[in-house]
Coordinates of C-alpha atoms in Angstrom, one line a residue:
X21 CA 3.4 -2.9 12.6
X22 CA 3.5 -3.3 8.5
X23 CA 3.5 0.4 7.9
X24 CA 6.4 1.0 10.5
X25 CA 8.2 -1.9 8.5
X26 CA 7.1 -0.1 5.5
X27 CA 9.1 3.5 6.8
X28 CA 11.8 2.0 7.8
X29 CA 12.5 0.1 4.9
X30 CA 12.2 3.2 2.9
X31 CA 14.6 4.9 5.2
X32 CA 17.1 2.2 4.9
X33 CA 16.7 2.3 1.0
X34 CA 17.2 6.0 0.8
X35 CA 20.4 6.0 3.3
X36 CA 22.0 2.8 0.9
X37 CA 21.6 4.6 -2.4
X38 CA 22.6 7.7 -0.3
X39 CA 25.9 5.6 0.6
X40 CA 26.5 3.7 -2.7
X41 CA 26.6 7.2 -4.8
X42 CA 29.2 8.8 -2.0
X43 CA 31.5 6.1 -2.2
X44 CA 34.5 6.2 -4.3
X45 CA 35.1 3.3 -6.7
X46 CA 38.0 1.3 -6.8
X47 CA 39.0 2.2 -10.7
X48 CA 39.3 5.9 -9.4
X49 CA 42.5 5.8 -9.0
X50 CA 43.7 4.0 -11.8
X51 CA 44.9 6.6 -14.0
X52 CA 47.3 8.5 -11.5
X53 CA 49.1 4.7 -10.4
X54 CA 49.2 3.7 -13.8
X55 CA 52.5 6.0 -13.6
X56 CA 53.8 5.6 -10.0
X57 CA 54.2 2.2 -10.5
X58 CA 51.8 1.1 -7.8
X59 CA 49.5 -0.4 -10.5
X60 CA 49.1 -3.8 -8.5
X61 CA 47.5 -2.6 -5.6
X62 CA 44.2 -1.1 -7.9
X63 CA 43.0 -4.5 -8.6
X64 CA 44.4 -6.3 -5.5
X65 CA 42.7 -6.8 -1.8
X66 CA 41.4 -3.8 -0.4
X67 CA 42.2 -5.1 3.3
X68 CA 39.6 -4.2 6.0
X69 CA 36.9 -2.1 5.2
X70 CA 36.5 1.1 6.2
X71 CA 33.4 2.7 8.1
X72 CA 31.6 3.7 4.2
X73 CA 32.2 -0.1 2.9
X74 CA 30.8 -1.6 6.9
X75 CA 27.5 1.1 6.9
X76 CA 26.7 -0.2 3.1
X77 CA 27.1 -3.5 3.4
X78 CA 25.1 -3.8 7.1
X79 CA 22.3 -1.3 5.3
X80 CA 22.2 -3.6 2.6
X81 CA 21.5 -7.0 5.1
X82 CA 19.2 -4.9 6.4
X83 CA 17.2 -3.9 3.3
X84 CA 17.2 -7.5 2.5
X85 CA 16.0 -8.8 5.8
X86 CA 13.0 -5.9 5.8
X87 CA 11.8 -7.0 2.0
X88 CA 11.7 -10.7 3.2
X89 CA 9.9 -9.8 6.1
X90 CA 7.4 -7.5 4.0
X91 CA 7.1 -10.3 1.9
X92 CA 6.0 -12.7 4.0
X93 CA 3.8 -10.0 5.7
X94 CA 1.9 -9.1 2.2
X95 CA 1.6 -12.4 1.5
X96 CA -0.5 -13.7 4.2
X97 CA -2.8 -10.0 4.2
X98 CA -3.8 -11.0 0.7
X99 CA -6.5 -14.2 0.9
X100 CA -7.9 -15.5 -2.6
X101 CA -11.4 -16.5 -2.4
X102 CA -12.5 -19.3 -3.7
X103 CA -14.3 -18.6 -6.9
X104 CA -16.0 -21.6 -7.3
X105 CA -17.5 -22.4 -3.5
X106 CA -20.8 -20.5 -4.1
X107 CA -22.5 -21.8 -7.3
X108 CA -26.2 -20.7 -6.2
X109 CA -27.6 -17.7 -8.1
X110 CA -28.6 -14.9 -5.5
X111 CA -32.3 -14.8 -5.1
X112 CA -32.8 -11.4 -7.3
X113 CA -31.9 -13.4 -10.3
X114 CA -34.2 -16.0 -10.1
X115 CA -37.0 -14.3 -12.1
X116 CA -39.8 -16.1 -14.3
X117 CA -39.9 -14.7 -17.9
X118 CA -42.6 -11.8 -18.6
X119 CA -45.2 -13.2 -21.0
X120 CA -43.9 -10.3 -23.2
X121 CA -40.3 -11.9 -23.3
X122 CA -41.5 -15.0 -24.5
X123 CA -41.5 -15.2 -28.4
X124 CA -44.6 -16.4 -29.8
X125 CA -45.1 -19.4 -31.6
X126 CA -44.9 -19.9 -35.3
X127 CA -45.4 -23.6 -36.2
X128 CA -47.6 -22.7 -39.2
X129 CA -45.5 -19.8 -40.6
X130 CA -41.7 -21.7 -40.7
X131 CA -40.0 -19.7 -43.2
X132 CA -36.8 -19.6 -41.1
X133 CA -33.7 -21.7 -42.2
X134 CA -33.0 -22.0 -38.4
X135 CA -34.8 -25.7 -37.2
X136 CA -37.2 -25.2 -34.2

């Protein structure tokens, strides 16, 4: 179910970019009314929406809804662990020193400036 989420919310992100670059922006027509004295109506209400203005704003309460819902789904996939509810060392590590690792002892010869 996730990766079917996952397609169709790249789908609907592809069709609303797809819609936002078609659309024509409101200042478009600014520079031909600026003469025919219909200069009011560029920055007024734009009335009902048409088809373009419904599909983008419906993709985009879509694209919402889908990244809420991924969210929540990633979110409860991922499980920390806690770090700190094992302490014991495994087994393999548990080794007794070689005889060879062991320095040797050098209570007559002290001629470090380190204290035993």
């Amino acid at each position: 179910m996730y990766e079917i989420l996952l397609v169709i919310y790249l789908i609907v992100a592809l069709a609303l970019i797809g819609m936002v670059l078609v659309q024509q922006g409101k200042g478009a027509d600014m520079g031909s009314s600026f003469g025919a004295g219909a200069s009011a109506t560029v920055f007024g209400s734009s009335g009902a929406g048409n088809f373009m203005t419904k599909t983008t704003t419906v993709l985009a309460t879509v694209f919402f809804v889908l990244s809420i819902v991924l969210g929540n789904l990633t979110a409860g996939q991922i499980k920390k662990t806690d770090e700190w509810e094992n302490l014991e060392a495994p087994v393999e590590a548990i080794v007794a020193p070689a005889a060879s690792d062991v320095p040797a002892s050098t209570e007559g010869n002290n001629t470090s400036d380190v204290p035993n």
